[in-house]
PDB file of C-alpha atoms in Angstrom:
ATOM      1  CA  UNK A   1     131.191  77.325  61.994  1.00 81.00           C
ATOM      2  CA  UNK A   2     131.916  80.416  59.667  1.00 85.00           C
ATOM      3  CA  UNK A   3     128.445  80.340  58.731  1.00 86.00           C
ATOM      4  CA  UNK A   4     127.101  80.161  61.943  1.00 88.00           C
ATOM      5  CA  UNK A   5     129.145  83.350  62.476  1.00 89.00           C
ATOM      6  CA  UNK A   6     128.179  85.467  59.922  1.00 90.00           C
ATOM      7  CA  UNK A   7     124.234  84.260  59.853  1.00 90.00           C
ATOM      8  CA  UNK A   8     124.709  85.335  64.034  1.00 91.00           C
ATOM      9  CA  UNK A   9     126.175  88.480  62.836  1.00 92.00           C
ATOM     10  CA  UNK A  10     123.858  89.904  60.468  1.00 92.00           C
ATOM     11  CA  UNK A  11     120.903  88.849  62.292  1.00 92.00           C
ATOM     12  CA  UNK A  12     122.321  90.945  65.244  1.00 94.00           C
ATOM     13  CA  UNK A  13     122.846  94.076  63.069  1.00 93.00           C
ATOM     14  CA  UNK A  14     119.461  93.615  61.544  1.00 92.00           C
ATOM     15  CA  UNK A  15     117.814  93.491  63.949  1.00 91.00           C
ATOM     16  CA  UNK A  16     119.301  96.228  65.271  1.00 93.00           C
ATOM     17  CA  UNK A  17     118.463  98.355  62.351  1.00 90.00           C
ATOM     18  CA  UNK A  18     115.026  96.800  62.191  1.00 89.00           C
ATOM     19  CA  UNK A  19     114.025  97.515  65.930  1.00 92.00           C
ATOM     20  CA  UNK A  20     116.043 101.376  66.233  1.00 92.00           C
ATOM     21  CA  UNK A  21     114.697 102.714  63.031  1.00 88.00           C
ATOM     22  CA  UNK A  22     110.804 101.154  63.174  1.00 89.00           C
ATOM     23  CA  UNK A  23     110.899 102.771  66.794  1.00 92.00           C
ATOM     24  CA  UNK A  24     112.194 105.721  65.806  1.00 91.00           C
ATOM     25  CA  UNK A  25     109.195 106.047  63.019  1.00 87.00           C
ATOM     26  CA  UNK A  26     106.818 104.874  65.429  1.00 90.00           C
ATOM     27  CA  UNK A  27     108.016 107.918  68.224  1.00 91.00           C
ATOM     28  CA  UNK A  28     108.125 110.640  65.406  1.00 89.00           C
ATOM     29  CA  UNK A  29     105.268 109.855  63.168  1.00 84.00           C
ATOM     30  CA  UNK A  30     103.125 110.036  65.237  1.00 86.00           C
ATOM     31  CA  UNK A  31     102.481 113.846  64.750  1.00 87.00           C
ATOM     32  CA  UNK A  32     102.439 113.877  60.867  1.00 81.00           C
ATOM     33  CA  UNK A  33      99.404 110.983  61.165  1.00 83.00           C
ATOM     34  CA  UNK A  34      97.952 113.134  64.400  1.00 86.00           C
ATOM     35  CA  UNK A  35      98.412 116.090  61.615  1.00 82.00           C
ATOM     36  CA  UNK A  36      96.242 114.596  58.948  1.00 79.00           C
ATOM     37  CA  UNK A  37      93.283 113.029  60.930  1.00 79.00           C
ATOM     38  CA  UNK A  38      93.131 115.688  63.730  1.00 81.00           C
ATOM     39  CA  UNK A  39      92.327 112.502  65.867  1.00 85.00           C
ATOM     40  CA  UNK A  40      94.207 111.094  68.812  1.00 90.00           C
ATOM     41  CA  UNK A  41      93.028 107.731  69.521  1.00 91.00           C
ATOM     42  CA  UNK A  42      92.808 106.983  65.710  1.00 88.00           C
ATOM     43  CA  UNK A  43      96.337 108.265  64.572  1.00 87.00           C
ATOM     44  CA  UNK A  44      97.778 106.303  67.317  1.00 91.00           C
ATOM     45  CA  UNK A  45      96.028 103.143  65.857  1.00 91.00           C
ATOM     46  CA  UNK A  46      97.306 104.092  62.867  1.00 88.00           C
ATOM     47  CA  UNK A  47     100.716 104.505  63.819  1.00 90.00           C
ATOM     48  CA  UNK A  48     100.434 101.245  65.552  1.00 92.00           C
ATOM     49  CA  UNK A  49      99.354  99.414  62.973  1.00 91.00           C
ATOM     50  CA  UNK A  50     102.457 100.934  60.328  1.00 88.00           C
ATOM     51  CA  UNK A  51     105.263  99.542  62.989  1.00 91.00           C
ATOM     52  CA  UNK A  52     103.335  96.183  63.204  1.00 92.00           C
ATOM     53  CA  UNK A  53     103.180  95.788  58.986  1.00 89.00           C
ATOM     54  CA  UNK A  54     106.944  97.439  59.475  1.00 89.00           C
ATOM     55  CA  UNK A  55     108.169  94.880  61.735  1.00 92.00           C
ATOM     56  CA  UNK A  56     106.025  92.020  59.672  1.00 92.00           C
ATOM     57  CA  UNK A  57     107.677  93.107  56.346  1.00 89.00           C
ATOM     58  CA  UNK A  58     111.493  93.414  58.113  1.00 89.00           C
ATOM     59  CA  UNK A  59     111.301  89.936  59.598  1.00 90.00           C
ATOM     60  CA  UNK A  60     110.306  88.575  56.832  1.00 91.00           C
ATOM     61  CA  UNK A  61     113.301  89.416  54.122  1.00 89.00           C
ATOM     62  CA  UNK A  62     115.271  88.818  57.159  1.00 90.00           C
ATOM     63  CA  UNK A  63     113.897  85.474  57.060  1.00 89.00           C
ATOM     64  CA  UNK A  64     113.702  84.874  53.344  1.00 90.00           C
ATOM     65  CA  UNK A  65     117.364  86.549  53.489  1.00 88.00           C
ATOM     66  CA  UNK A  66     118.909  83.721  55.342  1.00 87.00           C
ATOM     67  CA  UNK A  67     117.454  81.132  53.008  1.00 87.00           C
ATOM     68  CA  UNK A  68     119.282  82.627  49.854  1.00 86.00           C
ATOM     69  CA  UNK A  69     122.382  82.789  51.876  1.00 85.00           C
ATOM     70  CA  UNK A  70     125.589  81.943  49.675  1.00 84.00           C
ATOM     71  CA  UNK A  71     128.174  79.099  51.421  1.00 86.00           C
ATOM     72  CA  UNK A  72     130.788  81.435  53.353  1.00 86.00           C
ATOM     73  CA  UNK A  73     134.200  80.016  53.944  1.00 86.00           C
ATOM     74  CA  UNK A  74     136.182  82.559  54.605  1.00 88.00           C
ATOM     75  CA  UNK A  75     135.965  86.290  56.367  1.00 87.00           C
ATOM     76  CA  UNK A  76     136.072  88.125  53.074  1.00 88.00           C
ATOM     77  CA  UNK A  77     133.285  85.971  52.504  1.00 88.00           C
ATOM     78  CA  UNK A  78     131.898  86.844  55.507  1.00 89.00           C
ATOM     79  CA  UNK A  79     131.926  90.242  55.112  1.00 91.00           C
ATOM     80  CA  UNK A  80     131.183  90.763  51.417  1.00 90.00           C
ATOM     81  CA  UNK A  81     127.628  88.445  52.315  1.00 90.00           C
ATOM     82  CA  UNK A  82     126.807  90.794  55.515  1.00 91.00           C
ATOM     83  CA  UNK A  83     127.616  93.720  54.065  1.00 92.00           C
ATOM     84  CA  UNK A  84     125.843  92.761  50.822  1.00 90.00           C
ATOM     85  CA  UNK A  85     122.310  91.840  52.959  1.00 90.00           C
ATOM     86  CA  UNK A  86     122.461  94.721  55.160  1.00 91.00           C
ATOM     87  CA  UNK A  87     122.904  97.410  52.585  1.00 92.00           C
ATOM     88  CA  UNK A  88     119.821  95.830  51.235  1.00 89.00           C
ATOM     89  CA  UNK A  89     117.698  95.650  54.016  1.00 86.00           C
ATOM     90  CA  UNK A  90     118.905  99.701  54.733  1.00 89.00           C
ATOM     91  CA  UNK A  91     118.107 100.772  51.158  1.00 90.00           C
ATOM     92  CA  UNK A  92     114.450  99.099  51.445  1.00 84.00           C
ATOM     93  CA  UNK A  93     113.919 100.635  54.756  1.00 84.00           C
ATOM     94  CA  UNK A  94     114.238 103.900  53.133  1.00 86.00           C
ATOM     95  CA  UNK A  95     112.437 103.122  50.449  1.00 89.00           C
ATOM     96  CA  UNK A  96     109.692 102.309  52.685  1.00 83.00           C
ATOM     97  CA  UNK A  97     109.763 105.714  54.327  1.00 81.00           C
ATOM     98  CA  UNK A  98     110.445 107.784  51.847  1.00 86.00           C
ATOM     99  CA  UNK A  99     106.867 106.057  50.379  1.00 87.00           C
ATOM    100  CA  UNK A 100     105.056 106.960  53.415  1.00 81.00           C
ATOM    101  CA  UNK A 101     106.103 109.938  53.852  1.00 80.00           C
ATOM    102  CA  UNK A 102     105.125 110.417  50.274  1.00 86.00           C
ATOM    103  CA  UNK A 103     101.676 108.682  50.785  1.00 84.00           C
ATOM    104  CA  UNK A 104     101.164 111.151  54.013  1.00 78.00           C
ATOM    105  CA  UNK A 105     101.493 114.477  52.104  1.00 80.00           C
ATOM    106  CA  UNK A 106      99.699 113.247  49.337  1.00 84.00           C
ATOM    107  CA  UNK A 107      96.809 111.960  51.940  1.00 78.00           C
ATOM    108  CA  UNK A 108      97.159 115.032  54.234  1.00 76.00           C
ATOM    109  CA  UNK A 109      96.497 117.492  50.220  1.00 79.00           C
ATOM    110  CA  UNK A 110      93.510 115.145  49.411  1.00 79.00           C
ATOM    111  CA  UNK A 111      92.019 115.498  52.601  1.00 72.00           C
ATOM    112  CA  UNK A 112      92.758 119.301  53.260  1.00 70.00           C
ATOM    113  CA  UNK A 113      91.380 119.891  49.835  1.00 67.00           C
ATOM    114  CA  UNK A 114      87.806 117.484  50.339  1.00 64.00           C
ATOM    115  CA  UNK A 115      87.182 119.904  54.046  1.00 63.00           C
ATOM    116  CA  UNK A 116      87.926 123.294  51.874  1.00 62.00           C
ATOM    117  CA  UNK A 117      84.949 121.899  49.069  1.00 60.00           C
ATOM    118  CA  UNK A 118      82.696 121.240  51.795  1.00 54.00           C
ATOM    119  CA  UNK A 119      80.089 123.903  52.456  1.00 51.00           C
TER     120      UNK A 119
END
């Protein structure tokens, strides 16, 4: 029953974290994409597109998560496992921005510096 508990618990928070941060990307992004293709209908497909692979890539280690889940028997248990998972999932969702944002400034030079070359 313990496991049932903490499996229901860390799924909750997450997801939680999953859903509130990709949707937070997705709302704010938007303008560093719109920014470096000076197109509306394409940087929202874009944008669109990075919360789908976000979401893909979130549910599954949430997935793959649950699979490598130690036997919990107790709440110290409990909580050492949850807190364990979830500090992992948070330190790969920054990761994951942190790249982007790194990949969109390094995208956004490139592509500022190809227009100034072009006659």
């Amino acid at each position: 029953m313990i496991q049932i508990l903490s499996y229901s618990i860390y799924l909750l928070i997450s997801s939680f974290i999953t859903i509130y941060v990709g949707w937070k990307c997705y709302k704010h992004g938007h303008i560093y994409i719109l920014h470096l293709v000076h197109d509306e209908r394409i940087s929202m497909a874009i944008n669109k597109i990075l919360l789908l692979g976000y979401y893909l890539l979130n549910i599954g280690y949430i997935s793959w998560s649950l699979s490598t889940w130690q036997h919990v028997t107790a709440l110290p248990d409990v909580t050492a496992q949850i807190s364990m998972k979830v500090g992992f999932i948070t330190s790969i969702l920054c990761v994951l921005h942190y790249t982007n944002i790194t990949v969109i400034y390094f995208l956004r030079r490139l592509f500022n510096h190809s227009k100034n070359n072009i006659p």
